[in-house]
Amino acid sequence: MYDFYVEIARNLRAPGANLCVIGNVPVGATKMRVGVPKEIKVHEYRVGLTPGSVAELTARGHQVIVETDAGAGIGFSDADYQRVGARIVAHPKQVFDAADMIVKVKEPQLPECALLRDGQILFTYLHLAADRLQTEALMRSGASAIAYETVTAEGGGLPLLAPMSEVAGRMSVQVGARGLEKEAGGMGKLLGGVPGVAPARVVILGGGVAGTNAAQIALGMQANVTVLEKSVERMRWLADHFGPALTTVMANAESVREHVLGADLVIGAVLVPGASAPKLVTREMVKSMHNGSVLVDIAIDQGGCFETSRPTTHAEPTYVEEGVVHYCVTNMPGAVAHTSALALNNVTLPYVLALADQGIKALCEDAHLRAGLNVHAGRVTHEAVAEALGLRLKPYRIAA
């Protein structure tokens, strides 16, 4: 998927060159003005930069502009930011107008997209494959939009998605257990059972980071847990890691159907980097599930892996369709904002510093960060996003 990025990364700079050009935008090292707006997605309390991260930026001479109360949801006051050198402003427009780079957590809402401008850098989660309106708004803005979820690592990992996948995986079991309660619309089954009463059957689609963390919590709650996975190598790892307590099954159309229909709780934890999630569970399959069973769709940010999924919010996290409780919140980790924001900053800070120190030139120096570029100068630059939305792929030009 990323071969074309690797190819254009070769021989980026001629001997003696001191300037990298992406498209027609000249870039070089300079002091950066970094903006941190308050998140406006429903019940989103995380913040793009904690005071600790801001301190690292200001120590390097960069300016940081923070919207008032941006960190209040995780216990950081404006004074905490001011103590490490940030400037506090009252309105989001002031942040966007002043900053060369915007650092957020969740995808920009359409009013935020309207505040972006040509040449500005946006660094945040985007999940564009499931959001044509946002993609088109980012294209109109002219900004360079770098998505946390498509930044890669050696060996093909997704280092900026991993901590939130860990959080979402662990949360999926606790929200699924809640959904099984009768008052929540479920069948009234305790996940771990009790002596003499069988535990709930938990089926996890996907054995990656989110699925592994879901399995760990479900096993800890003494549920009967099965993971469906397509990689034999990954199934061997899961078996070695969890031992005989966990059942692993090769994922195919028939095995998915068989295990979903027999499950009390199904957790969708599949991921195709940058692309729309595959619809593994059809409406017909959901109709055939036990009334009061639960679906938790971790993949909802990428469109969801259940045909009956539709995005929900923390304000109204669940709905019942075909007799099955659905939990499809698009920012699951926002419910545990303190843990999530700190975990996210732990992994994003090195990339934020690189972008602040080098500007867009950082993409010339780091092919893994370059894989995060989804939109640049009005063009979609990520293959999976372009394919998912039926848009023309226009890789950016890099020349010395």
Short mmCIF file of C-alpha atoms in Angstrom, two decimals:
data_model
loop_
_atom_site.label_atom_id
_atom_site.label_comp_id
_atom_site.label_asym_id
_atom_site.label_seq_id
_atom_site.Cartn_x
_atom_site.Cartn_y
_atom_site.Cartn_z
CA MET A 1 0.00 0.00 0.00
CA TYR A 2 2.81 2.37 0.81
CA ASP A 3 5.14 1.37 -2.06
CA PHE A 4 4.53 4.59 -3.97
CA TYR A 5 5.55 6.61 -0.92
CA VAL A 6 8.74 4.62 -0.61
CA GLU A 7 9.48 5.05 -4.29
CA ILE A 8 9.24 8.84 -4.28
CA ALA A 9 11.26 8.92 -1.09
CA ARG A 10 14.35 7.63 -2.89
CA ASN A 11 17.03 10.19 -3.74
CA LEU A 12 15.02 13.06 -2.32
CA ARG A 13 17.83 15.55 -2.23
CA ALA A 14 20.62 16.19 -4.66
CA PRO A 15 24.13 16.54 -3.21
CA GLY A 16 24.49 19.94 -1.63
CA ALA A 17 20.78 20.75 -1.82
CA ASN A 18 19.46 22.71 1.16
CA LEU A 19 15.85 23.10 0.19
CA CYS A 20 13.06 20.55 -0.19
CA VAL A 21 10.08 21.42 -2.36
CA ILE A 22 6.71 19.65 -1.96
CA GLY A 23 4.47 20.73 -4.78
CA ASN A 24 5.36 24.38 -5.23
CA VAL A 25 5.76 25.15 -1.53
CA PRO A 26 9.34 25.92 -0.45
CA VAL A 27 10.10 24.72 3.02
CA GLY A 28 12.99 24.95 5.43
CA ALA A 29 13.76 25.05 9.13
CA THR A 30 12.10 27.92 11.02
CA LYS A 31 10.50 28.61 14.36
CA MET A 32 6.93 27.38 14.31
CA ARG A 33 3.73 28.81 15.75
CA VAL A 34 1.76 25.78 16.96
CA GLY A 35 -1.97 26.06 17.68
CA VAL A 36 -4.01 23.89 20.05
CA PRO A 37 -7.78 24.46 19.74
CA LYS A 38 -10.31 23.05 22.17
CA GLU A 39 -11.97 19.93 20.75
CA ILE A 40 -15.60 20.48 19.71
CA LYS A 41 -16.74 16.95 18.83
CA VAL A 42 -19.56 15.83 21.13
CA HIS A 43 -18.19 14.75 24.53
CA GLU A 44 -14.57 14.93 23.38
CA TYR A 45 -12.38 16.02 26.30
CA ARG A 46 -8.91 15.11 25.06
CA VAL A 47 -6.41 17.76 24.01
CA GLY A 48 -3.84 17.75 21.23
CA LEU A 49 -0.93 18.87 23.42
CA THR A 50 -0.56 18.54 27.19
CA PRO A 51 1.48 21.12 29.15
CA GLY A 52 4.37 18.65 29.17
CA SER A 53 4.38 18.55 25.36
CA VAL A 54 4.07 22.33 25.16
CA ALA A 55 7.12 22.68 27.41
CA GLU A 56 9.17 20.65 24.92
CA LEU A 57 8.12 22.95 22.08
CA THR A 58 8.74 26.23 23.90
CA ALA A 59 12.13 24.99 25.09
CA ARG A 60 13.08 24.78 21.40
CA GLY A 61 11.94 28.35 20.78
CA HIS A 62 8.58 27.58 19.19
CA GLN A 63 5.46 29.55 20.05
CA VAL A 64 2.35 27.69 21.24
CA ILE A 65 -1.13 29.23 21.13
CA VAL A 66 -3.76 27.40 23.20
CA GLU A 67 -7.49 28.06 23.24
CA THR A 68 -8.82 28.74 26.72
CA ASP A 69 -9.95 25.61 28.60
CA ALA A 70 -8.53 23.32 25.90
CA GLY A 71 -7.08 21.04 28.59
CA ALA A 72 -9.77 21.46 31.21
CA GLY A 73 -11.38 18.13 30.37
CA ILE A 74 -8.30 16.24 31.55
CA GLY A 75 -7.47 18.46 34.51
CA PHE A 76 -5.08 21.02 32.98
CA SER A 77 -5.85 24.71 33.53
CA ASP A 78 -4.90 27.70 31.40
CA ALA A 79 -2.38 28.55 34.12
CA ASP A 80 -0.72 25.16 33.63
CA TYR A 81 -0.16 26.02 29.98
CA GLN A 82 0.98 29.55 30.71
CA ARG A 83 3.60 28.26 33.15
CA VAL A 84 5.31 26.39 30.29
CA GLY A 85 5.21 29.36 27.93
CA ALA A 86 1.95 29.00 26.02
CA ARG A 87 -0.19 31.97 25.03
CA ILE A 88 -3.89 31.58 25.86
CA VAL A 89 -6.52 32.98 23.50
CA ALA A 90 -10.28 33.13 23.85
CA HIS A 91 -11.58 31.87 20.50
CA PRO A 92 -10.72 29.06 18.07
CA LYS A 93 -10.38 31.50 15.18
CA GLN A 94 -7.55 33.20 17.03
CA VAL A 95 -5.77 29.86 17.28
CA PHE A 96 -6.21 29.02 13.60
CA ASP A 97 -5.31 32.54 12.44
CA ALA A 98 -2.09 32.67 14.48
CA ALA A 99 -0.75 29.14 13.95
CA ASP A 100 1.42 27.64 11.23
CA MET A 101 0.51 24.15 12.48
CA ILE A 102 -2.64 22.94 14.22
CA VAL A 103 -2.38 19.94 16.54
CA LYS A 104 -5.66 18.27 17.47
CA VAL A 105 -7.02 14.91 18.54
CA LYS A 106 -10.18 14.29 16.51
CA GLU A 107 -10.91 15.07 12.90
CA PRO A 108 -11.72 18.74 12.29
CA GLN A 109 -15.41 19.44 12.21
CA LEU A 110 -16.61 21.40 9.18
CA PRO A 111 -16.52 24.80 10.99
CA GLU A 112 -12.88 24.05 11.88
CA CYS A 113 -12.06 23.05 8.31
CA ALA A 114 -13.31 26.46 7.23
CA LEU A 115 -10.69 28.08 9.49
CA LEU A 116 -7.76 26.23 7.91
CA ARG A 117 -5.76 28.00 5.22
CA ASP A 118 -3.40 27.36 2.36
CA GLY A 119 0.02 26.15 3.49
CA GLN A 120 -1.04 25.39 7.08
CA ILE A 121 -0.21 22.01 8.60
CA LEU A 122 -2.91 19.99 10.36
CA PHE A 123 -1.79 17.04 12.51
CA THR A 124 -4.58 14.93 14.00
CA TYR A 125 -6.74 11.84 13.49
CA LEU A 126 -8.66 12.20 10.22
CA HIS A 127 -10.30 8.87 9.20
CA LEU A 128 -11.08 10.32 5.78
CA ALA A 129 -12.10 7.08 4.06
CA ALA A 130 -15.49 7.28 5.80
CA ASP A 131 -15.93 11.06 5.51
CA ARG A 132 -16.19 12.61 2.06
CA LEU A 133 -17.44 15.97 3.36
CA GLN A 134 -14.41 16.42 5.59
CA THR A 135 -12.07 15.33 2.79
CA GLU A 136 -13.53 17.85 0.37
CA ALA A 137 -13.37 20.60 3.02
CA LEU A 138 -9.71 19.86 3.66
CA MET A 139 -9.02 19.92 -0.07
CA ARG A 140 -10.67 23.34 -0.32
CA SER A 141 -8.59 24.67 2.56
CA GLY A 142 -5.25 24.09 0.83
CA ALA A 143 -3.77 22.82 4.10
CA SER A 144 -1.42 19.86 4.49
CA ALA A 145 -3.44 17.35 6.53
CA ILE A 146 -1.38 14.62 8.21
CA ALA A 147 -3.37 11.78 9.79
CA TYR A 148 -2.16 10.07 12.95
CA GLU A 149 -3.78 6.81 11.86
CA THR A 150 -1.73 6.39 8.66
CA VAL A 151 1.73 7.30 10.01
CA THR A 152 3.70 4.07 9.75
CA ALA A 153 6.64 2.44 11.52
CA GLU A 154 9.32 -0.10 10.73
CA GLY A 155 7.65 -3.44 10.14
CA GLY A 156 4.36 -1.84 9.02
CA GLY A 157 2.92 -0.85 12.40
CA LEU A 158 0.78 2.22 13.06
CA PRO A 159 2.44 3.83 16.10
CA LEU A 160 0.05 6.77 16.52
CA LEU A 161 -3.04 4.61 16.26
CA ALA A 162 -1.79 1.90 18.60
CA PRO A 163 -2.40 3.60 21.99
CA MET A 164 -5.96 4.53 21.10
CA SER A 165 -6.52 1.02 19.76
CA GLU A 166 -5.34 -0.27 23.13
CA VAL A 167 -7.81 2.01 24.90
CA ALA A 168 -10.70 1.20 22.55
CA GLY A 169 -10.01 -2.52 22.78
CA ARG A 170 -10.10 -2.47 26.56
CA MET A 171 -13.15 -0.20 26.64
CA SER A 172 -15.04 -2.39 24.18
CA VAL A 173 -15.41 -5.15 26.74
CA GLN A 174 -16.63 -2.92 29.53
CA VAL A 175 -19.19 -1.16 27.30
CA GLY A 176 -20.19 -4.54 25.86
CA ALA A 177 -20.69 -5.93 29.35
CA ARG A 178 -22.86 -2.93 30.17
CA GLY A 179 -24.87 -3.45 26.96
CA LEU A 180 -25.66 -7.03 28.00
CA GLU A 181 -27.42 -5.76 31.12
CA LYS A 182 -31.21 -5.90 30.88
CA GLU A 183 -31.74 -2.23 31.69
CA ALA A 184 -29.42 -1.30 28.81
CA GLY A 185 -31.45 -3.38 26.34
CA GLY A 186 -29.39 -6.54 26.59
CA MET A 187 -30.32 -10.11 27.41
CA GLY A 188 -29.41 -9.75 31.07
CA LYS A 189 -26.27 -11.86 31.05
CA LEU A 190 -23.21 -11.35 33.28
CA LEU A 191 -20.08 -11.46 31.14
CA GLY A 192 -18.14 -13.77 33.44
CA GLY A 193 -21.05 -15.85 34.66
CA VAL A 194 -21.01 -17.36 38.18
CA PRO A 195 -20.40 -20.90 39.46
CA GLY A 196 -23.07 -23.09 37.92
CA VAL A 197 -23.97 -20.54 35.19
CA ALA A 198 -21.97 -20.34 31.97
CA PRO A 199 -20.15 -17.10 31.08
CA ALA A 200 -21.02 -15.00 28.06
CA ARG A 201 -19.55 -15.89 24.69
CA VAL A 202 -17.37 -13.06 23.34
CA VAL A 203 -16.31 -13.10 19.69
CA ILE A 204 -13.62 -10.65 18.56
CA LEU A 205 -13.18 -9.98 14.84
CA GLY A 206 -9.52 -9.15 14.34
CA GLY A 207 -6.48 -10.01 16.43
CA GLY A 208 -4.51 -6.78 16.06
CA VAL A 209 -3.82 -4.25 18.79
CA ALA A 210 -7.49 -3.51 19.56
CA GLY A 211 -8.53 -7.15 19.37
CA THR A 212 -5.67 -8.30 21.57
CA ASN A 213 -6.52 -5.75 24.25
CA ALA A 214 -10.20 -6.70 24.06
CA ALA A 215 -9.26 -10.34 24.52
CA GLN A 216 -7.09 -9.54 27.53
CA ILE A 217 -9.91 -7.76 29.36
CA ALA A 218 -12.60 -10.28 28.36
CA LEU A 219 -10.47 -13.17 29.57
CA GLY A 220 -9.77 -11.28 32.78
CA MET A 221 -13.52 -11.01 33.31
CA GLN A 222 -13.75 -14.81 32.81
CA ALA A 223 -15.76 -14.72 29.60
CA ASN A 224 -15.60 -17.42 26.93
CA VAL A 225 -13.46 -15.68 24.28
CA THR A 226 -12.83 -16.46 20.60
CA VAL A 227 -10.72 -14.34 18.23
CA LEU A 228 -11.21 -14.62 14.47
CA GLU A 229 -8.09 -13.62 12.56
CA LYS A 230 -6.81 -14.04 8.98
CA SER A 231 -3.10 -14.25 9.79
CA VAL A 232 -1.81 -17.65 10.90
CA GLU A 233 1.28 -15.98 12.29
CA ARG A 234 -0.86 -13.64 14.41
CA MET A 235 -2.99 -16.54 15.66
CA ARG A 236 0.17 -18.35 16.75
CA TRP A 237 1.26 -15.25 18.64
CA LEU A 238 -2.14 -14.97 20.34
CA ALA A 239 -2.07 -18.64 21.31
CA ASP A 240 1.43 -18.30 22.76
CA HIS A 241 0.49 -15.10 24.60
CA PHE A 242 -2.85 -16.17 26.09
CA GLY A 243 -2.52 -19.94 26.19
CA PRO A 244 -5.48 -22.34 26.05
CA ALA A 245 -7.89 -19.85 27.68
CA LEU A 246 -8.27 -18.14 24.28
CA THR A 247 -9.72 -19.83 21.19
CA THR A 248 -8.40 -18.66 17.82
CA VAL A 249 -10.20 -19.36 14.53
CA MET A 250 -9.24 -18.61 10.94
CA ALA A 251 -11.52 -15.84 9.71
CA ASN A 252 -13.54 -16.49 6.57
CA ALA A 253 -17.15 -15.88 5.57
CA GLU A 254 -18.41 -19.14 7.02
CA SER A 255 -16.49 -19.00 10.31
CA VAL A 256 -17.54 -15.38 10.88
CA ARG A 257 -21.17 -16.31 10.35
CA GLU A 258 -20.99 -19.35 12.61
CA HIS A 259 -19.34 -17.59 15.53
CA VAL A 260 -21.29 -14.33 15.28
CA LEU A 261 -24.63 -16.16 15.38
CA GLY A 262 -23.58 -17.99 18.53
CA ALA A 263 -22.13 -14.95 20.32
CA ASP A 264 -23.51 -12.85 23.14
CA LEU A 265 -21.02 -10.02 22.50
CA VAL A 266 -19.27 -9.36 19.18
CA ILE A 267 -16.43 -6.83 19.03
CA GLY A 268 -15.45 -5.56 15.58
CA ALA A 269 -11.74 -4.76 15.66
CA VAL A 270 -10.71 -4.96 12.00
CA LEU A 271 -8.52 -2.36 10.31
CA VAL A 272 -7.31 -1.66 6.79
CA PRO A 273 -4.95 1.32 7.20
CA GLY A 274 -6.50 4.44 5.72
CA ALA A 275 -9.31 2.51 4.00
CA SER A 276 -12.94 1.82 4.77
CA ALA A 277 -13.51 -1.12 7.10
CA PRO A 278 -14.83 -4.28 5.39
CA LYS A 279 -18.44 -5.18 6.21
CA LEU A 280 -17.90 -8.56 7.84
CA VAL A 281 -21.31 -8.92 9.50
CA THR A 282 -24.39 -8.53 7.29
CA ARG A 283 -27.83 -7.36 8.34
CA GLU A 284 -29.14 -10.87 7.76
CA MET A 285 -26.58 -12.20 10.25
CA VAL A 286 -27.58 -9.56 12.81
CA LYS A 287 -31.24 -10.58 12.39
CA SER A 288 -30.26 -14.15 13.24
CA MET A 289 -28.39 -13.26 16.43
CA HIS A 290 -29.98 -13.76 19.87
CA ASN A 291 -32.21 -10.90 20.97
CA GLY A 292 -30.37 -8.76 23.47
CA SER A 293 -26.90 -9.66 22.22
CA VAL A 294 -24.43 -6.80 21.70
CA LEU A 295 -22.26 -5.48 18.87
CA VAL A 296 -19.39 -3.08 19.65
CA ASP A 297 -17.91 -1.57 16.48
CA ILE A 298 -14.40 -0.26 17.16
CA ALA A 299 -13.99 0.17 13.38
CA ILE A 300 -16.78 2.76 13.17
CA ASP A 301 -14.28 5.60 12.58
CA GLN A 302 -13.49 3.87 9.28
CA GLY A 303 -17.15 3.26 8.43
CA GLY A 304 -17.76 0.23 10.64
CA CYS A 305 -17.51 -3.52 10.05
CA PHE A 306 -21.19 -4.35 10.74
CA GLU A 307 -23.73 -3.58 8.02
CA THR A 308 -26.14 -2.27 10.66
CA SER A 309 -23.60 0.13 12.22
CA ARG A 310 -24.10 3.88 12.21
CA PRO A 311 -22.03 6.43 14.13
CA THR A 312 -23.15 7.32 17.65
CA THR A 313 -21.87 9.71 20.31
CA HIS A 314 -21.10 9.47 24.01
CA ALA A 315 -24.33 11.41 24.59
CA GLU A 316 -26.36 8.59 22.97
CA PRO A 317 -23.91 5.70 22.61
CA THR A 318 -26.24 2.80 21.80
CA TYR A 319 -29.26 1.87 19.76
CA VAL A 320 -31.14 -1.38 19.19
CA GLU A 321 -31.57 -2.69 15.67
CA GLU A 322 -32.84 -6.15 14.66
CA GLY A 323 -33.12 -6.86 18.39
CA VAL A 324 -29.35 -6.35 18.93
CA VAL A 325 -27.72 -3.59 21.00
CA HIS A 326 -25.21 -1.59 18.93
CA TYR A 327 -22.42 0.54 20.43
CA CYS A 328 -20.81 2.60 17.64
CA VAL A 329 -19.22 5.66 19.27
CA THR A 330 -16.72 7.26 16.90
CA ASN A 331 -14.42 8.58 19.63
CA MET A 332 -14.48 5.80 22.19
CA PRO A 333 -11.23 6.82 23.95
CA GLY A 334 -12.70 10.27 24.60
CA ALA A 335 -14.68 8.75 27.47
CA VAL A 336 -11.42 8.12 29.34
CA ALA A 337 -9.89 11.39 28.23
CA HIS A 338 -7.16 11.68 30.86
CA THR A 339 -5.64 8.28 30.10
CA SER A 340 -6.13 8.68 26.36
CA ALA A 341 -4.67 12.18 26.02
CA LEU A 342 -1.53 11.29 27.97
CA ALA A 343 -1.06 8.04 26.03
CA LEU A 344 -1.55 9.86 22.73
CA ASN A 345 0.91 12.64 23.59
CA ASN A 346 3.51 10.02 24.51
CA VAL A 347 3.62 8.85 20.89
CA THR A 348 2.76 12.00 18.91
CA LEU A 349 5.27 14.36 20.54
CA PRO A 350 8.36 13.23 18.56
CA TYR A 351 6.49 13.85 15.30
CA VAL A 352 5.13 17.19 16.51
CA LEU A 353 8.67 18.27 17.37
CA ALA A 354 9.96 17.15 13.97
CA LEU A 355 7.24 19.12 12.16
CA ALA A 356 7.83 22.16 14.36
CA ASP A 357 11.59 22.05 13.83
CA GLN A 358 11.55 21.34 10.09
CA GLY A 359 8.11 22.33 8.86
CA ILE A 360 6.74 20.27 5.99
CA LYS A 361 10.36 19.36 5.17
CA ALA A 362 10.02 16.72 7.92
CA LEU A 363 8.10 14.64 5.37
CA CYS A 364 11.15 14.61 3.12
CA GLU A 365 13.28 13.25 5.93
CA ASP A 366 10.91 10.58 7.27
CA ALA A 367 9.06 8.21 4.94
CA HIS A 368 6.93 6.91 7.82
CA LEU A 369 5.67 10.40 8.67
CA ARG A 370 5.17 11.04 4.96
CA ALA A 371 2.76 8.08 4.87
CA GLY A 372 0.55 10.14 7.17
CA LEU A 373 -0.04 12.85 4.57
CA ASN A 374 -3.63 12.42 3.35
CA VAL A 375 -4.37 15.80 1.74
CA HIS A 376 -1.93 18.41 0.45
CA ALA A 377 -2.54 21.62 -1.50
CA GLY A 378 -6.03 20.59 -2.56
CA ARG A 379 -5.09 17.03 -3.53
CA VAL A 380 -5.73 13.62 -1.97
CA THR A 381 -2.29 12.06 -1.53
CA HIS A 382 -3.13 8.78 0.23
CA GLU A 383 -3.93 5.82 -1.99
CA ALA A 384 -6.43 4.11 0.32
CA VAL A 385 -8.37 7.34 0.94
CA ALA A 386 -8.60 8.11 -2.76
CA GLU A 387 -9.78 4.59 -3.53
CA ALA A 388 -12.38 4.56 -0.74
CA LEU A 389 -13.90 7.87 -1.84
CA GLY A 390 -13.57 7.42 -5.59
CA LEU A 391 -11.29 10.43 -5.86
CA ARG A 392 -8.26 10.84 -8.06
CA LEU A 393 -4.96 10.08 -6.33
CA LYS A 394 -2.43 12.86 -6.88
CA PRO A 395 0.81 12.04 -5.04
CA TYR A 396 2.68 15.17 -4.15
CA ARG A 397 5.90 16.00 -5.97
CA ILE A 398 9.16 15.97 -4.08
CA ALA A 399 12.19 17.51 -5.69
CA ALA A 400 15.48 19.01 -4.60
#
